[in-house]
Coordinates of C-alpha atoms and ligand atoms in Angstrom, one line a residue:
M1 CA 126.5 58.5 93.6
Q2 CA 126.1 54.4 93.8
G3 CA 127.5 52.1 91.4
I4 CA 126.8 51.5 87.7
E5 CA 123.0 51.6 87.9
A6 CA 123.0 55.2 88.7
V7 CA 125.6 56.3 86.1
S8 CA 123.1 56.7 83.2
E9 CA 121.9 60.1 84.4
Y10 CA 125.3 61.4 84.2
Y11 CA 125.4 60.5 80.1
A12 CA 121.9 61.1 79.1
G13 CA 121.7 63.7 77.0
R14 CA 125.7 64.4 76.9
R15 CA 128.1 64.9 73.9
V16 CA 130.6 62.1 74.3
L17 CA 133.4 61.3 72.2
V18 CA 135.1 57.7 72.0
T19 CA 138.1 57.3 70.3
G20 CA 138.8 53.7 68.9
Y21 CA 134.8 53.1 68.6
T22 CA 135.2 50.8 65.5
G23 CA 137.3 48.5 68.0
F24 CA 136.1 45.6 70.2
K25 CA 136.0 47.9 73.8
G26 CA 134.8 51.0 71.8
S27 CA 131.8 49.3 70.1
W28 CA 130.8 47.9 73.4
L29 CA 131.1 51.3 75.1
S30 CA 129.5 53.4 72.4
L31 CA 126.5 51.2 72.1
W32 CA 126.1 51.4 76.0
L33 CA 126.7 55.2 76.0
Q34 CA 124.1 55.2 73.2
K35 CA 121.5 53.2 75.4
M36 CA 122.1 55.6 78.3
G37 CA 121.0 58.5 75.9
A38 CA 124.5 59.8 75.3
K39 CA 125.4 61.6 72.0
V40 CA 128.1 59.6 70.7
L41 CA 130.6 60.5 68.1
G42 CA 133.3 57.9 67.4
V43 CA 136.8 58.8 66.0
G44 CA 138.7 55.7 64.6
L45 CA 140.1 54.0 61.8
E46 CA 138.8 51.1 59.9
P47 CA 137.9 48.3 62.1
P48 CA 141.2 46.4 63.4
S49 CA 140.2 43.1 62.2
V50 CA 138.0 40.9 59.7
P51 CA 135.5 40.3 60.7
S52 CA 134.8 42.8 63.6
M53 CA 132.1 43.8 66.1
N54 CA 131.7 47.0 64.2
K55 CA 130.6 45.4 61.0
M56 CA 128.8 42.2 62.5
L57 CA 126.3 44.6 64.6
D58 CA 126.5 47.2 61.5
L59 CA 127.6 50.0 64.1
D60 CA 128.0 52.6 61.4
S61 CA 124.3 52.7 60.8
V62 CA 123.3 53.5 64.6
I63 CA 126.7 55.4 65.7
P64 CA 127.7 58.4 64.2
G65 CA 131.5 58.2 63.6
A66 CA 134.5 59.8 61.6
R67 CA 137.4 57.4 60.5
I68 CA 140.4 60.1 61.8
D69 CA 144.0 58.9 62.5
V70 CA 144.8 60.2 66.0
N71 CA 148.2 60.8 64.5
D72 CA 146.6 63.4 62.2
Y73 CA 146.6 66.2 64.9
A74 CA 144.9 68.8 62.8
A75 CA 141.9 66.4 61.6
L76 CA 141.4 65.2 65.2
A77 CA 141.7 68.6 66.8
D78 CA 139.1 69.7 64.1
A79 CA 136.6 66.8 64.8
V80 CA 136.9 67.8 68.6
Q81 CA 136.3 71.4 68.0
T82 CA 133.3 70.8 65.9
F83 CA 131.5 68.1 68.0
K84 CA 132.2 70.1 71.3
P85 CA 132.4 67.2 73.5
E86 CA 131.6 67.3 77.4
V87 CA 133.3 63.9 77.9
V88 CA 136.1 62.1 75.9
F89 CA 136.9 58.4 76.5
H90 CA 140.5 57.7 74.7
L91 CA 140.8 53.9 73.6
A92 CA 142.2 54.3 70.2
A93 CA 145.2 52.4 70.0
Q94 CA 147.4 49.8 68.2
A95 CA 146.3 47.3 71.0
L96 CA 148.4 43.9 70.3
V97 CA 151.5 43.1 72.1
R98 CA 152.5 40.6 69.2
L99 CA 151.8 43.1 66.4
S100 CA 154.0 45.9 68.5
Y101 CA 157.0 43.8 67.9
E102 CA 156.3 43.7 64.2
M103 CA 155.5 47.4 64.2
P104 CA 157.1 49.1 67.1
L105 CA 157.3 52.4 65.3
E106 CA 153.5 52.6 64.4
T107 CA 152.6 51.4 67.8
L108 CA 154.6 53.8 69.7
H109 CA 153.5 56.7 67.2
T110 CA 149.7 55.8 67.6
N111 CA 149.9 54.9 71.6
I112 CA 152.0 57.7 72.8
M113 CA 151.7 60.8 70.0
G114 CA 148.1 59.5 69.5
T115 CA 147.5 60.3 73.2
A116 CA 149.4 63.4 73.1
H117 CA 147.3 64.7 70.2
V118 CA 143.9 63.7 71.9
L119 CA 145.1 65.7 75.3
E120 CA 146.3 68.5 73.3
A121 CA 143.0 68.8 71.2
C122 CA 141.0 68.5 74.6
R123 CA 143.2 71.4 75.9
H124 CA 141.7 73.6 73.2
C125 CA 138.1 72.7 73.5
P126 CA 136.3 74.7 75.9
S127 CA 133.5 72.4 76.2
I128 CA 135.3 69.2 77.7
R129 CA 134.8 68.4 81.4
A130 CA 136.2 65.1 81.5
V131 CA 138.6 63.0 79.8
V132 CA 139.4 59.3 80.5
I133 CA 142.4 57.8 78.9
I134 CA 142.6 54.0 78.4
T135 CA 145.7 52.5 78.9
S136 CA 146.6 48.9 80.3
D137 CA 147.6 46.7 82.9
K138 CA 150.8 46.4 80.9
C139 CA 151.9 49.9 81.7
Y140 CA 153.4 48.7 85.3
R141 CA 157.1 47.6 85.3
N142 CA 156.4 43.9 85.4
N143 CA 158.3 42.3 88.3
E144 CA 156.8 38.7 87.8
W145 CA 155.6 38.7 91.3
V146 CA 152.4 37.4 92.7
W147 CA 151.2 40.7 94.2
G148 CA 148.6 42.9 92.2
Y149 CA 150.1 46.4 91.0
R150 CA 149.0 49.3 92.5
E151 CA 148.2 52.8 91.1
N152 CA 151.5 54.5 92.5
D153 CA 153.9 51.4 91.3
P154 CA 156.4 52.5 88.6
M155 CA 155.7 52.4 84.9
G156 CA 157.5 50.2 82.7
G157 CA 157.3 47.9 79.6
Y158 CA 159.5 45.2 78.3
D159 CA 157.8 45.0 74.7
P160 CA 156.8 48.2 72.5
Y161 CA 152.9 47.8 73.6
S162 CA 153.6 47.9 77.0
A163 CA 156.2 50.6 77.1
S164 CA 153.8 52.8 74.8
K165 CA 151.1 52.3 77.4
G166 CA 153.6 53.3 80.2
C167 CA 154.6 56.4 78.2
A168 CA 151.0 57.1 77.5
E169 CA 150.4 57.2 81.4
L170 CA 153.5 59.5 81.9
I171 CA 151.9 62.0 79.2
T172 CA 148.3 61.9 80.9
S173 CA 150.0 62.7 84.3
S174 CA 152.2 65.3 82.9
Y175 CA 148.7 66.7 81.6
I176 CA 147.1 66.5 85.0
K177 CA 150.0 68.4 86.4
S178 CA 150.8 70.9 83.9
F179 CA 147.2 71.9 82.4
F180 CA 144.6 70.2 84.2
N181 CA 145.3 70.4 88.1
Q182 CA 142.9 70.8 90.9
E183 CA 144.6 74.2 92.1
E184 CA 143.7 75.9 88.6
Y185 CA 140.3 74.1 88.1
G186 CA 137.2 76.3 87.7
K187 CA 140.0 79.1 87.1
T188 CA 142.0 78.6 84.0
H189 CA 140.5 75.2 83.0
H190 CA 137.4 73.0 83.5
V191 CA 138.8 69.7 82.7
A192 CA 139.0 66.6 85.0
L193 CA 141.4 64.1 83.5
A194 CA 142.0 60.3 84.6
S195 CA 143.5 57.2 83.4
A196 CA 142.4 53.6 83.4
R197 CA 144.1 50.7 83.5
A198 CA 142.6 47.3 82.9
G199 CA 143.5 43.6 82.4
N200 CA 142.3 41.3 79.7
A201 CA 139.1 41.9 78.5
I202 CA 137.0 39.1 77.2
G203 CA 133.6 39.1 75.6
G204 CA 131.6 38.8 72.5
G205 CA 132.7 40.6 69.3
D206 CA 136.5 40.5 69.9
W207 CA 138.2 39.4 66.6
G208 CA 142.0 40.5 67.4
K209 CA 144.6 38.6 66.0
D210 CA 146.8 36.4 68.5
R211 CA 144.4 37.2 71.3
L212 CA 143.3 34.1 73.3
I213 CA 139.8 34.8 73.1
P214 CA 139.4 35.4 69.3
D215 CA 141.6 32.4 68.8
C216 CA 139.5 30.1 70.6
F217 CA 136.4 31.0 68.6
R218 CA 138.2 31.0 65.0
S219 CA 139.2 27.6 65.8
L220 CA 136.0 26.3 67.3
H221 CA 133.9 27.8 64.4
D222 CA 136.5 26.2 62.0
R223 CA 136.5 22.9 63.9
Q224 CA 140.2 23.2 64.5
L225 CA 142.2 22.5 67.5
I226 CA 143.0 25.8 69.4
H227 CA 146.7 26.7 69.6
I228 CA 147.7 28.1 72.9
R229 CA 151.3 29.9 73.4
Y230 CA 151.5 30.5 77.0
P231 CA 149.5 27.9 78.6
S232 CA 150.4 28.8 82.3
A233 CA 150.6 32.6 81.9
V234 CA 148.4 33.8 84.4
R235 CA 145.8 36.7 83.7
P236 CA 143.3 38.9 85.6
W237 CA 140.2 37.8 83.0
Q238 CA 137.4 40.0 83.1
H239 CA 134.2 40.5 81.1
V240 CA 134.7 43.5 78.8
L241 CA 131.5 45.2 80.8
E242 CA 133.4 45.3 83.9
C243 CA 136.3 47.4 82.7
L244 CA 133.6 49.7 80.5
S245 CA 131.7 50.0 83.7
G246 CA 134.8 51.0 85.7
Y247 CA 135.5 53.8 82.9
L248 CA 131.8 55.0 82.9
L249 CA 131.9 55.4 86.6
L250 CA 135.2 57.0 86.5
G251 CA 134.0 59.4 83.8
A252 CA 130.8 60.2 85.9
R253 CA 133.0 61.1 89.1
L254 CA 135.0 63.4 86.9
L255 CA 131.9 65.5 85.8
D256 CA 130.4 65.4 89.2
E257 CA 133.4 65.9 91.5
G258 CA 136.2 67.3 89.1
P259 CA 139.9 66.5 89.5
K260 CA 139.6 65.0 92.9
F261 CA 139.4 61.7 90.9
G262 CA 142.1 62.9 88.6
C263 CA 144.9 60.2 88.6
G264 CA 145.1 56.6 87.6
W265 CA 142.7 53.8 88.2
N266 CA 143.0 50.1 88.2
F267 CA 140.1 47.9 87.1
A268 CA 140.5 44.3 87.6
P269 CA 139.0 41.1 89.5
I270 CA 138.8 41.6 93.0
D271 CA 139.1 37.8 93.8
M272 CA 142.2 36.1 93.2
G273 CA 140.2 33.1 92.3
D274 CA 139.4 35.0 89.1
V275 CA 143.0 35.0 88.0
W276 CA 142.9 32.2 86.0
S277 CA 145.9 30.6 83.9
V278 CA 145.4 30.4 80.0
E279 CA 145.2 26.6 80.0
R280 CA 142.1 26.8 82.2
V281 CA 140.3 29.4 80.5
V282 CA 140.8 27.6 77.0
Q283 CA 139.5 24.2 78.7
R284 CA 136.4 25.9 80.2
I285 CA 135.7 27.7 76.7
C286 CA 135.7 24.2 75.1
D287 CA 133.5 23.0 77.8
L288 CA 131.1 25.3 77.4
W289 CA 130.9 25.6 73.6
G290 CA 130.3 21.5 74.2
T291 CA 133.3 20.5 71.6
G292 CA 136.8 21.6 70.6
G293 CA 140.0 20.8 72.1
Y294 CA 143.5 22.6 72.1
E295 CA 147.3 21.9 71.9
V296 CA 150.3 24.2 73.0
D297 CA 152.4 25.6 70.4
K298 CA 156.2 24.5 71.2
G299 CA 157.8 27.1 69.0
T300 CA 159.6 30.1 70.2
Q301 CA 157.3 32.7 71.4
P302 CA 158.1 36.6 72.0
H303 CA 158.4 38.0 75.6
E304 CA 155.0 38.5 77.5
A305 CA 154.5 38.8 81.0
H306 CA 153.9 35.6 82.7
M307 CA 152.3 37.0 85.9
L308 CA 150.3 40.1 85.8
C309 CA 147.8 41.3 88.4
L310 CA 146.1 44.5 89.6
D311 CA 145.3 45.7 92.9
C312 CA 141.9 47.4 92.6
T313 CA 141.4 48.4 96.1
K314 CA 141.4 52.0 95.5
A315 CA 138.5 51.9 92.8
N316 CA 136.7 49.6 95.2
I317 CA 137.0 52.1 98.1
E318 CA 137.2 55.4 96.5
L319 CA 134.8 54.8 93.4
G320 CA 132.3 52.0 94.7
W321 CA 133.4 50.1 91.8
R322 CA 133.3 46.4 91.8
P323 CA 133.2 43.5 89.5
R324 CA 130.0 41.6 89.1
Y325 CA 130.9 38.7 87.2
R326 CA 133.1 36.0 88.5
V327 CA 135.4 34.6 85.5
H328 CA 133.1 31.6 85.2
Q329 CA 130.1 34.0 84.4
A330 CA 132.3 36.0 82.0
L331 CA 133.2 33.1 80.3
A332 CA 129.4 31.9 79.9
E333 CA 128.6 35.3 78.6
T334 CA 131.5 35.3 76.1
V335 CA 130.6 31.9 74.6
A336 CA 126.8 32.8 74.6
W337 CA 127.7 35.7 72.7
Y338 CA 129.6 33.8 69.8
K339 CA 127.3 30.9 69.9
E340 CA 124.3 33.4 69.3
W341 CA 126.2 34.9 66.3
S342 CA 127.1 31.7 64.8
E343 CA 123.4 30.7 64.9
R344 CA 121.7 34.1 64.3
P345 CA 124.4 36.5 62.9
A346 CA 121.9 39.0 61.5
P347 CA 123.4 42.6 62.7
E348 CA 120.3 43.8 64.0
H349 CA 119.7 41.0 66.1
M350 CA 123.2 40.8 67.3
R351 CA 122.8 44.4 68.2
Q352 CA 119.6 43.6 70.5
F353 CA 121.5 40.4 71.8
T354 CA 124.6 42.8 72.7
L355 CA 122.3 45.4 74.5
K356 CA 120.5 42.6 76.3
Q357 CA 123.8 41.6 77.6
I358 CA 124.6 45.1 78.7
Q359 CA 121.3 45.1 80.4
N360 CA 121.8 41.7 82.0
Y361 CA 125.1 43.0 83.5
I362 CA 123.3 46.5 85.1
D363 CA 120.9 43.8 86.5
C364 CA 123.3 41.7 87.9
S365 CA 123.9 42.1 91.7
V366 CA 127.5 43.1 92.6
N367 CA 129.9 40.2 93.0
L368 CA 131.2 39.6 96.6
P369 CA 134.0 37.2 97.4
D370 CA 133.0 33.8 98.5
Ligands
LIG401 N1 141.1 44.2 75.0 C1 141.9 44.0 76.0 O1 141.9 43.1 76.7 C2 142.7 45.4 76.5 C3 143.4 45.3 77.8 C4 144.1 46.3 78.4 C5 144.0 47.6 77.6 N2 143.1 47.5 76.5 C6 143.1 49.0 75.7 O2 142.0 49.3 75.5 C7 141.8 49.9 74.2 C8 140.8 49.4 73.3 O3 141.3 48.2 73.0 P1 140.6 47.3 71.9 O4 141.0 45.9 72.6 O5 139.3 47.5 71.7 O6 141.5 47.1 70.7 P2 141.1 47.1 69.4 O7 142.4 46.9 68.6 O8 140.0 46.5 69.1 O9 140.4 48.5 68.7 C9 141.6 49.6 68.5 C10 140.6 50.8 68.1 O10 141.8 51.8 68.0 C11 141.3 52.5 66.6 N3 142.8 52.9 66.4 C12 144.0 52.1 66.0 N4 144.8 53.0 65.5 C13 144.3 54.4 65.4 C14 144.8 55.5 64.9 N5 146.0 55.6 64.5 N6 144.0 56.6 64.8 C15 142.4 56.3 65.1 N7 142.3 55.3 65.5 C16 142.9 54.3 65.7 C17 141.2 51.1 65.8 O11 140.4 51.9 64.6 C18 140.1 50.4 67.0 O12 138.8 51.4 66.7 C19 143.1 50.2 73.8 O13 143.6 51.5 74.1 C20 143.9 49.1 74.3 O14 145.3 49.2 74.4 C21 142.6 46.6 75.8

């Protein structure tokens, strides 16, 4: 199998369940899968923000979905049994670090037990062949060092969100070993299970509270100064389509070659030149938008990792995954989306615009380091 161009054939006509389909990444992923001809069923709660990509693009009119809480095992298992998916992408989560300080129990329930419920529902559904659990770059024990974390580094988590993602990884690993292992594949089970760890995804349609990119566009739209909290924090920024292409490629590999690919995978920028500080990102967004400025919040902030990079050599060599956009292009695509929305917000138009951005990404040649 080649790169993302060749992946469509693996999803065309397949039944694919996406949890968290009303969220930022889930909206992009569901649209992309549908574009490839997959039969998508979404599972999730009401969109996590107002506004939201789900409502802005009126995705409920084009993507079948069920508002189900992953904490409700019976309802979730019933939806899975009824839909009979072949592939599952699990994205549903309380996905905000700061909110996890306000709602630790809800975050831990949803992200840990919700993941266990998804895995258990998959275990009892014979149609399933491939499961991709989406966690985070924050699943690793953070040593605040300059090197990228590798897939075999220890799990950790300072704040409740990060800890919940580390736990989701441990549970996934336990299910791989206990129920979906290589030795029993084709005998007692037919499921290949893997997890995907990606960093800060940027792209149009994110309205998450206290996230840098939505904060920028809320302020720019309202002609207010952007408030930034951790100006020197460094993150592996990547366009949302980069990590989604990794998830899709991984899912296709699991379908094609089974549990050989059943483990954890990092998806992040390969070139360290794309690991920018928060302040540099905000400055570039203001330049691209044409107006706007920022100020640094002086108040005390809850702990967040300062330095966090991933090493994705494994995905590069074994999956054949490579990023396509450099960070400046990812930012340009992101600004273009919000500008388009501010000028022509009709849902049908924004759906077409989003699909065009997906196609541009597929058509773009793979980015090689300078
Ligand atoms: N956006 C990023 O930069 C980023 C980075 C690393 C990892 N992730 C992970 O990717 C996934 C998607 O993130 P996102 O940015 O789209 O988040 P989001 O907040 O935009 O969307 C979260 C989705 O999960 C659903 N959800 C929340 N609680 C639920 C529950 N109890 N039952 C069912 N559904 C529930 C919401 O309805 C929504 O559809 C999450 O697992 C997140 O942790 C995101």
